[in-house]
PDB file of C-alpha atoms in Angstrom:
ATOM      1  CA  MET A 272      57.849  33.702 -15.460  1.00 50.00           C
ATOM      2  CA  MET A 273      55.739  33.456 -18.799  1.00 48.00           C
ATOM      3  CA  GLN A 274      56.036  29.488 -18.384  1.00 51.00           C
ATOM      4  CA  ARG A 275      55.387  29.906 -14.551  1.00 51.00           C
ATOM      5  CA  SER A 276      52.292  32.011 -15.448  1.00 50.00           C
ATOM      6  CA  LEU A 277      50.616  29.402 -18.234  1.00 54.00           C
ATOM      7  CA  TRP A 278      51.029  26.662 -15.993  1.00 54.00           C
ATOM      8  CA  GLY A 279      49.270  28.754 -13.634  1.00 51.00           C
ATOM      9  CA  ALA A 280      46.234  28.715 -15.717  1.00 54.00           C
ATOM     10  CA  VAL A 281      46.503  25.148 -16.566  1.00 57.00           C
ATOM     11  CA  TYR A 282      47.008  24.237 -12.478  1.00 58.00           C
ATOM     12  CA  ALA A 283      43.574  26.512 -12.193  1.00 56.00           C
ATOM     13  CA  LEU A 284      41.839  24.654 -14.781  1.00 58.00           C
ATOM     14  CA  ALA A 285      42.806  21.033 -13.436  1.00 59.00           C
ATOM     15  CA  ILE A 286      41.559  21.802  -9.747  1.00 59.00           C
ATOM     16  CA  PHE A 287      38.191  23.327 -11.222  1.00 57.00           C
ATOM     17  CA  TRP A 288      37.752  19.359 -13.003  1.00 57.00           C
ATOM     18  CA  ILE A 289      39.366  17.699  -9.927  1.00 56.00           C
ATOM     19  CA  CYS A 290      37.092  19.530  -7.475  1.00 56.00           C
ATOM     20  CA  ASN A 291      33.609  19.172  -9.471  1.00 57.00           C
ATOM     21  CA  GLY A 292      34.110  15.753  -9.549  1.00 52.00           C
ATOM     22  CA  ARG A 293      33.333  13.104  -6.886  1.00 56.00           C
ATOM     23  CA  PRO A 294      33.189  14.285  -2.823  1.00 58.00           C
ATOM     24  CA  TRP A 295      37.119  13.000  -2.085  1.00 57.00           C
ATOM     25  CA  SER A 296      38.164  14.433  -5.272  1.00 59.00           C
ATOM     26  CA  PRO A 297      39.658  17.558  -3.825  1.00 57.00           C
ATOM     27  CA  TYR A 298      42.025  15.393  -1.479  1.00 64.00           C
ATOM     28  CA  LEU A 299      43.527  14.801  -5.186  1.00 69.00           C
ATOM     29  CA  LEU A 300      45.835  17.667  -4.526  1.00 70.00           C
ATOM     30  CA  GLY A 301      47.398  16.093  -1.597  1.00 74.00           C
ATOM     31  CA  LEU A 302      49.446  14.240  -4.634  1.00 77.00           C
ATOM     32  CA  PRO A 303      51.552  17.187  -5.577  1.00 80.00           C
ATOM     33  CA  LEU A 304      52.068  18.598  -1.659  1.00 85.00           C
ATOM     34  CA  LEU A 305      53.381  14.679  -1.652  1.00 87.00           C
ATOM     35  CA  GLY A 306      55.784  15.196  -4.016  1.00 85.00           C
ATOM     36  CA  VAL A 307      56.986  18.962  -2.295  1.00 88.00           C
ATOM     37  CA  ALA A 308      58.162  17.113   0.953  1.00 90.00           C
ATOM     38  CA  TRP A 309      59.582  14.412  -1.525  1.00 89.00           C
ATOM     39  CA  GLU A 310      61.868  17.148  -3.201  1.00 87.00           C
ATOM     40  CA  PHE A 311      62.366  18.481   0.461  1.00 90.00           C
ATOM     41  CA  TRP A 312      63.889  15.030   1.476  1.00 88.00           C
ATOM     42  CA  ARG A 313      66.136  14.928  -1.418  1.00 86.00           C
ATOM     43  CA  MET A 314      68.011  18.198  -0.984  1.00 88.00           C
ATOM     44  CA  ARG A 315      71.085  17.031   0.079  1.00 83.00           C
ATOM     45  CA  SER A 316      72.766  19.541  -0.099  1.00 86.00           C
ATOM     46  CA  LEU A 317      71.237  21.114   2.969  1.00 88.00           C
ATOM     47  CA  ASN A 318      71.530  20.104   6.445  1.00 90.00           C
ATOM     48  CA  ILE A 319      69.147  18.079   8.515  1.00 91.00           C
ATOM     49  CA  THR A 320      67.973  21.248  10.105  1.00 92.00           C
ATOM     50  CA  GLN A 321      66.959  22.723   6.932  1.00 92.00           C
ATOM     51  CA  ARG A 322      64.892  19.893   5.703  1.00 92.00           C
ATOM     52  CA  GLY A 323      63.095  19.612   8.484  1.00 93.00           C
ATOM     53  CA  ILE A 324      61.936  23.333   8.325  1.00 94.00           C
ATOM     54  CA  GLY A 325      61.148  22.240   4.721  1.00 93.00           C
ATOM     55  CA  LEU A 326      59.257  19.341   5.940  1.00 94.00           C
ATOM     56  CA  SER A 327      57.402  21.321   8.202  1.00 95.00           C
ATOM     57  CA  TYR A 328      56.841  23.856   5.932  1.00 95.00           C
ATOM     58  CA  THR A 329      55.471  21.710   3.569  1.00 94.00           C
ATOM     59  CA  LEU A 330      53.165  19.413   6.144  1.00 94.00           C
ATOM     60  CA  LEU A 331      51.288  22.785   7.550  1.00 95.00           C
ATOM     61  CA  ALA A 332      50.334  23.417   4.158  1.00 94.00           C
ATOM     62  CA  ALA A 333      48.995  19.940   3.552  1.00 91.00           C
ATOM     63  CA  TRP A 334      47.069  20.736   6.690  1.00 92.00           C
ATOM     64  CA  SER A 335      45.805  23.799   6.487  1.00 91.00           C
ATOM     65  CA  THR A 336      44.777  22.385   2.718  1.00 86.00           C
ATOM     66  CA  TYR A 337      43.105  19.458   4.649  1.00 85.00           C
ATOM     67  CA  HIS A 338      41.312  21.962   7.471  1.00 85.00           C
ATOM     68  CA  LEU A 339      39.672  24.165   4.737  1.00 83.00           C
ATOM     69  CA  MET A 340      38.256  20.989   2.912  1.00 80.00           C
ATOM     70  CA  SER A 341      36.834  19.240   6.102  1.00 79.00           C
ATOM     71  CA  THR A 342      35.622  22.807   7.872  1.00 78.00           C
ATOM     72  CA  TRP A 343      34.124  23.514   4.108  1.00 73.00           C
ATOM     73  CA  GLU A 344      33.101  20.252   2.872  1.00 67.00           C
ATOM     74  CA  ASP A 345      31.216  21.309  -0.397  1.00 68.00           C
ATOM     75  CA  SER A 346      32.839  24.330  -0.687  1.00 73.00           C
ATOM     76  CA  ALA A 347      36.309  23.382  -0.534  1.00 74.00           C
ATOM     77  CA  GLY A 348      36.490  23.206  -4.290  1.00 74.00           C
ATOM     78  CA  PHE A 349      35.724  26.689  -4.787  1.00 78.00           C
ATOM     79  CA  ILE A 350      38.114  27.942  -2.001  1.00 81.00           C
ATOM     80  CA  LEU A 351      40.596  25.541  -3.417  1.00 81.00           C
ATOM     81  CA  PHE A 352      39.995  26.887  -7.215  1.00 80.00           C
ATOM     82  CA  SER A 353      39.900  30.679  -5.941  1.00 86.00           C
ATOM     83  CA  ILE A 354      43.453  30.410  -4.437  1.00 89.00           C
ATOM     84  CA  PHE A 355      44.485  29.036  -7.839  1.00 85.00           C
ATOM     85  CA  VAL A 356      42.847  31.777  -9.658  1.00 86.00           C
ATOM     86  CA  LEU A 357      44.358  34.270  -7.639  1.00 92.00           C
ATOM     87  CA  ILE A 358      47.986  33.009  -7.915  1.00 90.00           C
ATOM     88  CA  TRP A 359      47.434  33.018 -11.450  1.00 87.00           C
ATOM     89  CA  ILE A 360      46.175  36.501 -11.151  1.00 90.00           C
ATOM     90  CA  SER A 361      49.257  37.630  -9.058  1.00 92.00           C
ATOM     91  CA  ASP A 362      51.751  35.947 -11.013  1.00 88.00           C
ATOM     92  CA  SER A 363      50.777  36.862 -14.721  1.00 88.00           C
ATOM     93  CA  MET A 364      50.154  40.720 -13.975  1.00 92.00           C
ATOM     94  CA  ALA A 365      53.362  41.050 -11.969  1.00 92.00           C
ATOM     95  CA  TYR A 366      55.517  39.224 -15.237  1.00 90.00           C
ATOM     96  CA  VAL A 367      53.439  42.018 -17.153  1.00 92.00           C
ATOM     97  CA  GLY A 368      54.161  44.964 -14.658  1.00 94.00           C
ATOM     98  CA  GLY A 369      57.896  44.067 -14.492  1.00 93.00           C
ATOM     99  CA  ARG A 370      58.207  44.001 -18.076  1.00 92.00           C
ATOM    100  CA  LEU A 371      57.081  47.244 -18.667  1.00 94.00           C
ATOM    101  CA  LEU A 372      57.763  49.115 -15.553  1.00 94.00           C
ATOM    102  CA  GLY A 373      60.015  47.284 -13.627  1.00 91.00           C
ATOM    103  CA  ARG A 374      62.941  48.797 -12.588  1.00 91.00           C
ATOM    104  CA  THR A 375      63.915  47.622  -8.815  1.00 94.00           C
ATOM    105  CA  PRO A 376      64.810  44.563  -7.753  1.00 93.00           C
ATOM    106  CA  LEU A 377      62.338  42.802  -5.198  1.00 92.00           C
ATOM    107  CA  ALA A 378      65.342  40.071  -4.008  1.00 90.00           C
ATOM    108  CA  PRO A 379      67.829  40.289  -6.324  1.00 90.00           C
ATOM    109  CA  THR A 380      70.103  37.292  -4.638  1.00 89.00           C
ATOM    110  CA  LEU A 381      66.945  34.806  -4.790  1.00 88.00           C
ATOM    111  CA  SER A 382      65.484  35.911  -7.411  1.00 86.00           C
ATOM    112  CA  PRO A 383      67.001  38.757 -10.161  1.00 86.00           C
ATOM    113  CA  LYS A 384      63.937  39.062 -12.041  1.00 86.00           C
ATOM    114  CA  LYS A 385      61.230  39.844  -9.710  1.00 90.00           C
ATOM    115  CA  THR A 386      61.056  43.529  -9.227  1.00 94.00           C
ATOM    116  CA  TRP A 387      58.673  45.935  -6.617  1.00 95.00           C
ATOM    117  CA  GLU A 388      57.029  47.105  -9.769  1.00 96.00           C
ATOM    118  CA  GLY A 389      56.164  43.935 -11.013  1.00 95.00           C
ATOM    119  CA  ALA A 390      55.106  42.970  -7.653  1.00 95.00           C
ATOM    120  CA  ILE A 391      52.726  46.029  -7.101  1.00 96.00           C
ATOM    121  CA  VAL A 392      50.878  46.134 -10.525  1.00 97.00           C
ATOM    122  CA  GLY A 393      50.300  42.075  -9.665  1.00 95.00           C
ATOM    123  CA  GLY A 394      49.048  43.170  -6.088  1.00 96.00           C
ATOM    124  CA  LEU A 395      46.808  45.476  -7.237  1.00 97.00           C
ATOM    125  CA  PHE A 396      45.640  43.438 -10.469  1.00 96.00           C
ATOM    126  CA  THR A 397      44.708  40.568  -7.993  1.00 96.00           C
ATOM    127  CA  LEU A 398      43.250  43.014  -5.504  1.00 95.00           C
ATOM    128  CA  LEU A 399      41.110  44.447  -7.829  1.00 95.00           C
ATOM    129  CA  LEU A 400      40.182  41.433 -10.260  1.00 93.00           C
ATOM    130  CA  GLY A 401      40.072  38.999  -7.708  1.00 91.00           C
ATOM    131  CA  SER A 402      37.410  41.044  -5.965  1.00 90.00           C
ATOM    132  CA  ALA A 403      35.212  41.401  -8.741  1.00 89.00           C
ATOM    133  CA  TYR A 404      35.718  37.521  -9.790  1.00 85.00           C
ATOM    134  CA  LEU A 405      34.351  36.916  -6.306  1.00 84.00           C
ATOM    135  CA  VAL A 406      31.862  39.349  -5.871  1.00 82.00           C
ATOM    136  CA  GLN A 407      29.926  37.663  -9.070  1.00 80.00           C
ATOM    137  CA  LEU A 408      30.915  34.424  -8.597  1.00 70.00           C
ATOM    138  CA  ASP A 409      27.997  31.741  -7.804  1.00 62.00           C
ATOM    139  CA  GLY A 410      30.094  28.955  -5.838  1.00 56.00           C
ATOM    140  CA  PRO A 411      28.409  26.578  -3.143  1.00 56.00           C
ATOM    141  CA  THR A 412      26.938  28.018  -0.286  1.00 58.00           C
ATOM    142  CA  SER A 413      28.721  28.164   3.056  1.00 59.00           C
ATOM    143  CA  ARG A 414      29.516  30.813   5.787  1.00 64.00           C
ATOM    144  CA  PHE A 415      33.206  31.297   4.080  1.00 68.00           C
ATOM    145  CA  THR A 416      31.834  31.748   0.146  1.00 68.00           C
ATOM    146  CA  GLU A 417      29.146  33.819   1.998  1.00 68.00           C
ATOM    147  CA  PHE A 418      31.963  35.774   3.394  1.00 66.00           C
ATOM    148  CA  ALA A 419      34.144  35.898   0.711  1.00 69.00           C
ATOM    149  CA  THR A 420      31.982  37.097  -2.161  1.00 66.00           C
ATOM    150  CA  TRP A 421      30.211  39.194   0.146  1.00 71.00           C
ATOM    151  CA  PRO A 422      31.246  42.877  -1.609  1.00 70.00           C
ATOM    152  CA  ARG A 423      31.885  44.240   1.631  1.00 72.00           C
ATOM    153  CA  TYR A 424      34.676  41.560   2.160  1.00 75.00           C
ATOM    154  CA  ALA A 425      35.590  40.406  -1.087  1.00 81.00           C
ATOM    155  CA  TRP A 426      38.671  42.448  -0.910  1.00 88.00           C
ATOM    156  CA  LEU A 427      39.905  40.338   1.676  1.00 87.00           C
ATOM    157  CA  LEU A 428      41.039  37.021   0.148  1.00 89.00           C
ATOM    158  CA  PRO A 429      42.663  38.652  -2.695  1.00 93.00           C
ATOM    159  CA  ALA A 430      44.380  40.856  -0.904  1.00 94.00           C
ATOM    160  CA  VAL A 431      45.977  38.110   1.261  1.00 93.00           C
ATOM    161  CA  ILE A 432      46.987  36.506  -1.870  1.00 94.00           C
ATOM    162  CA  ALA A 433      48.233  39.790  -3.631  1.00 95.00           C
ATOM    163  CA  ILE A 434      50.760  39.914  -0.663  1.00 94.00           C
ATOM    164  CA  VAL A 435      51.719  36.407  -0.078  1.00 94.00           C
ATOM    165  CA  ALA A 436      51.931  34.966  -3.066  1.00 92.00           C
ATOM    166  CA  PRO A 437      54.719  36.460  -4.346  1.00 92.00           C
ATOM    167  CA  PHE A 438      57.043  35.545  -1.102  1.00 93.00           C
ATOM    168  CA  GLY A 439      55.572  32.151  -1.586  1.00 92.00           C
ATOM    169  CA  ASP A 440      57.911  32.400  -4.448  1.00 91.00           C
ATOM    170  CA  LEU A 441      60.398  33.466  -2.503  1.00 93.00           C
ATOM    171  CA  VAL A 442      60.573  30.948   0.266  1.00 93.00           C
ATOM    172  CA  GLY A 443      60.660  28.475  -2.388  1.00 91.00           C
ATOM    173  CA  SER A 444      63.512  30.086  -4.325  1.00 89.00           C
ATOM    174  CA  LYS A 445      65.268  30.714  -0.848  1.00 92.00           C
ATOM    175  CA  PHE A 446      65.267  26.718  -0.271  1.00 91.00           C
ATOM    176  CA  LYS A 447      66.760  25.989  -4.149  1.00 88.00           C
ATOM    177  CA  ARG A 448      69.257  28.446  -3.350  1.00 88.00           C
ATOM    178  CA  MET A 449      70.540  26.898  -0.169  1.00 90.00           C
ATOM    179  CA  ALA A 450      70.326  23.509  -1.833  1.00 87.00           C
ATOM    180  CA  GLN A 451      72.470  25.148  -4.802  1.00 86.00           C
ATOM    181  CA  ILE A 452      70.281  23.856  -7.516  1.00 82.00           C
ATOM    182  CA  LYS A 453      67.899  25.816 -10.605  1.00 77.00           C
ATOM    183  CA  ASP A 454      65.077  23.923 -10.263  1.00 69.00           C
ATOM    184  CA  SER A 455      63.196  21.366  -7.629  1.00 71.00           C
ATOM    185  CA  GLY A 456      62.916  18.019 -10.380  1.00 65.00           C
ATOM    186  CA  VAL A 457      61.909  17.294 -12.894  1.00 61.00           C
ATOM    187  CA  PHE A 458      58.300  16.359 -12.029  1.00 62.00           C
ATOM    188  CA  LEU A 459      57.553  18.173 -16.086  1.00 58.00           C
ATOM    189  CA  PRO A 460      60.854  18.099 -17.797  1.00 52.00           C
ATOM    190  CA  GLY A 461      61.832  21.938 -18.417  1.00 52.00           C
ATOM    191  CA  HIS A 462      59.381  23.332 -16.095  1.00 53.00           C
ATOM    192  CA  GLY A 463      60.582  22.056 -13.253  1.00 63.00           C
ATOM    193  CA  GLY A 464      59.597  19.836  -9.923  1.00 73.00           C
ATOM    194  CA  PHE A 465      56.732  20.591  -7.624  1.00 77.00           C
ATOM    195  CA  LEU A 466      57.732  23.484  -5.688  1.00 83.00           C
ATOM    196  CA  ASP A 467      58.572  25.082  -8.502  1.00 78.00           C
ATOM    197  CA  ARG A 468      54.827  24.907  -9.144  1.00 78.00           C
ATOM    198  CA  PHE A 469      53.039  24.709  -6.502  1.00 86.00           C
ATOM    199  CA  ASP A 470      55.599  27.417  -4.204  1.00 89.00           C
ATOM    200  CA  SER A 471      53.326  30.256  -3.905  1.00 90.00           C
ATOM    201  CA  PHE A 472      50.244  27.566  -2.823  1.00 91.00           C
ATOM    202  CA  LEU A 473      51.969  26.635  -0.017  1.00 94.00           C
ATOM    203  CA  LEU A 474      52.206  30.004   1.557  1.00 94.00           C
ATOM    204  CA  SER A 475      49.056  30.873   0.413  1.00 94.00           C
ATOM    205  CA  VAL A 476      46.917  27.959   1.615  1.00 93.00           C
ATOM    206  CA  ILE A 477      48.333  28.718   5.044  1.00 94.00           C
ATOM    207  CA  LEU A 478      47.419  31.665   5.594  1.00 93.00           C
ATOM    208  CA  VAL A 479      43.668  31.479   3.696  1.00 91.00           C
ATOM    209  CA  ALA A 480      43.612  28.859   6.830  1.00 90.00           C
ATOM    210  CA  LEU A 481      44.271  31.311   9.122  1.00 88.00           C
ATOM    211  CA  LEU A 482      41.847  33.940   7.438  1.00 83.00           C
ATOM    212  CA  GLN A 483      39.194  30.966   7.635  1.00 81.00           C
ATOM    213  CA  SER A 484      39.652  30.746  11.534  1.00 78.00           C
ATOM    214  CA  TYR A 485      38.829  34.263  11.648  1.00 73.00           C
ATOM    215  CA  ILE A 486      35.508  34.110   9.927  1.00 68.00           C
ATOM    216  CA  LEU A 487      34.492  31.473  11.934  1.00 62.00           C
ATOM    217  CA  VAL A 488      34.942  33.552  15.101  1.00 57.00           C
ATOM    218  CA  ALA A 489      33.927  36.718  13.334  1.00 57.00           C
TER     219      ALA A 489
END
């Protein structure tokens, strides 16, 4: 879990660097999503229906990422970077909360080390620190960023990530359990594959895309 938290910080910094380059640079995020799709396809222990569900799930996340980027253009980097920062806060504080207070398993058959106490601590800190982060942030101006950083609504995006990120991790664990594997691949030797590193992002970006749809009609 500590490795996951540390790599979360690395990915957040990488996304910050990627999304502050040329206008097309955020699309580089599609490369690891292709990696996730490839890993689902290579899980031969899954039947064709299970692999199809995994691929569809990944494609929905990829479409959600593209939809956010094409809708908000200059703010895409801000949005994606914020998602990774919030996931990193959630993972890190859930790890600390689990180590200090963990008693009740969250999903013992899928992820024995995760606890309800850790998830609650992670969620609360994501909500508090995430809201504070968004309120003080001076990001590119768009309807999304104005909405997300407005004190009255700054809690919405952190709340989505606080609830969804732990379950995104469990979804990835469920697929790996069905495939009877510990790691989805060897993208980073000793740290697993693309799915191991981006499982929380997949579900989070889908829900954030739904949130931005609400913002568009609000």
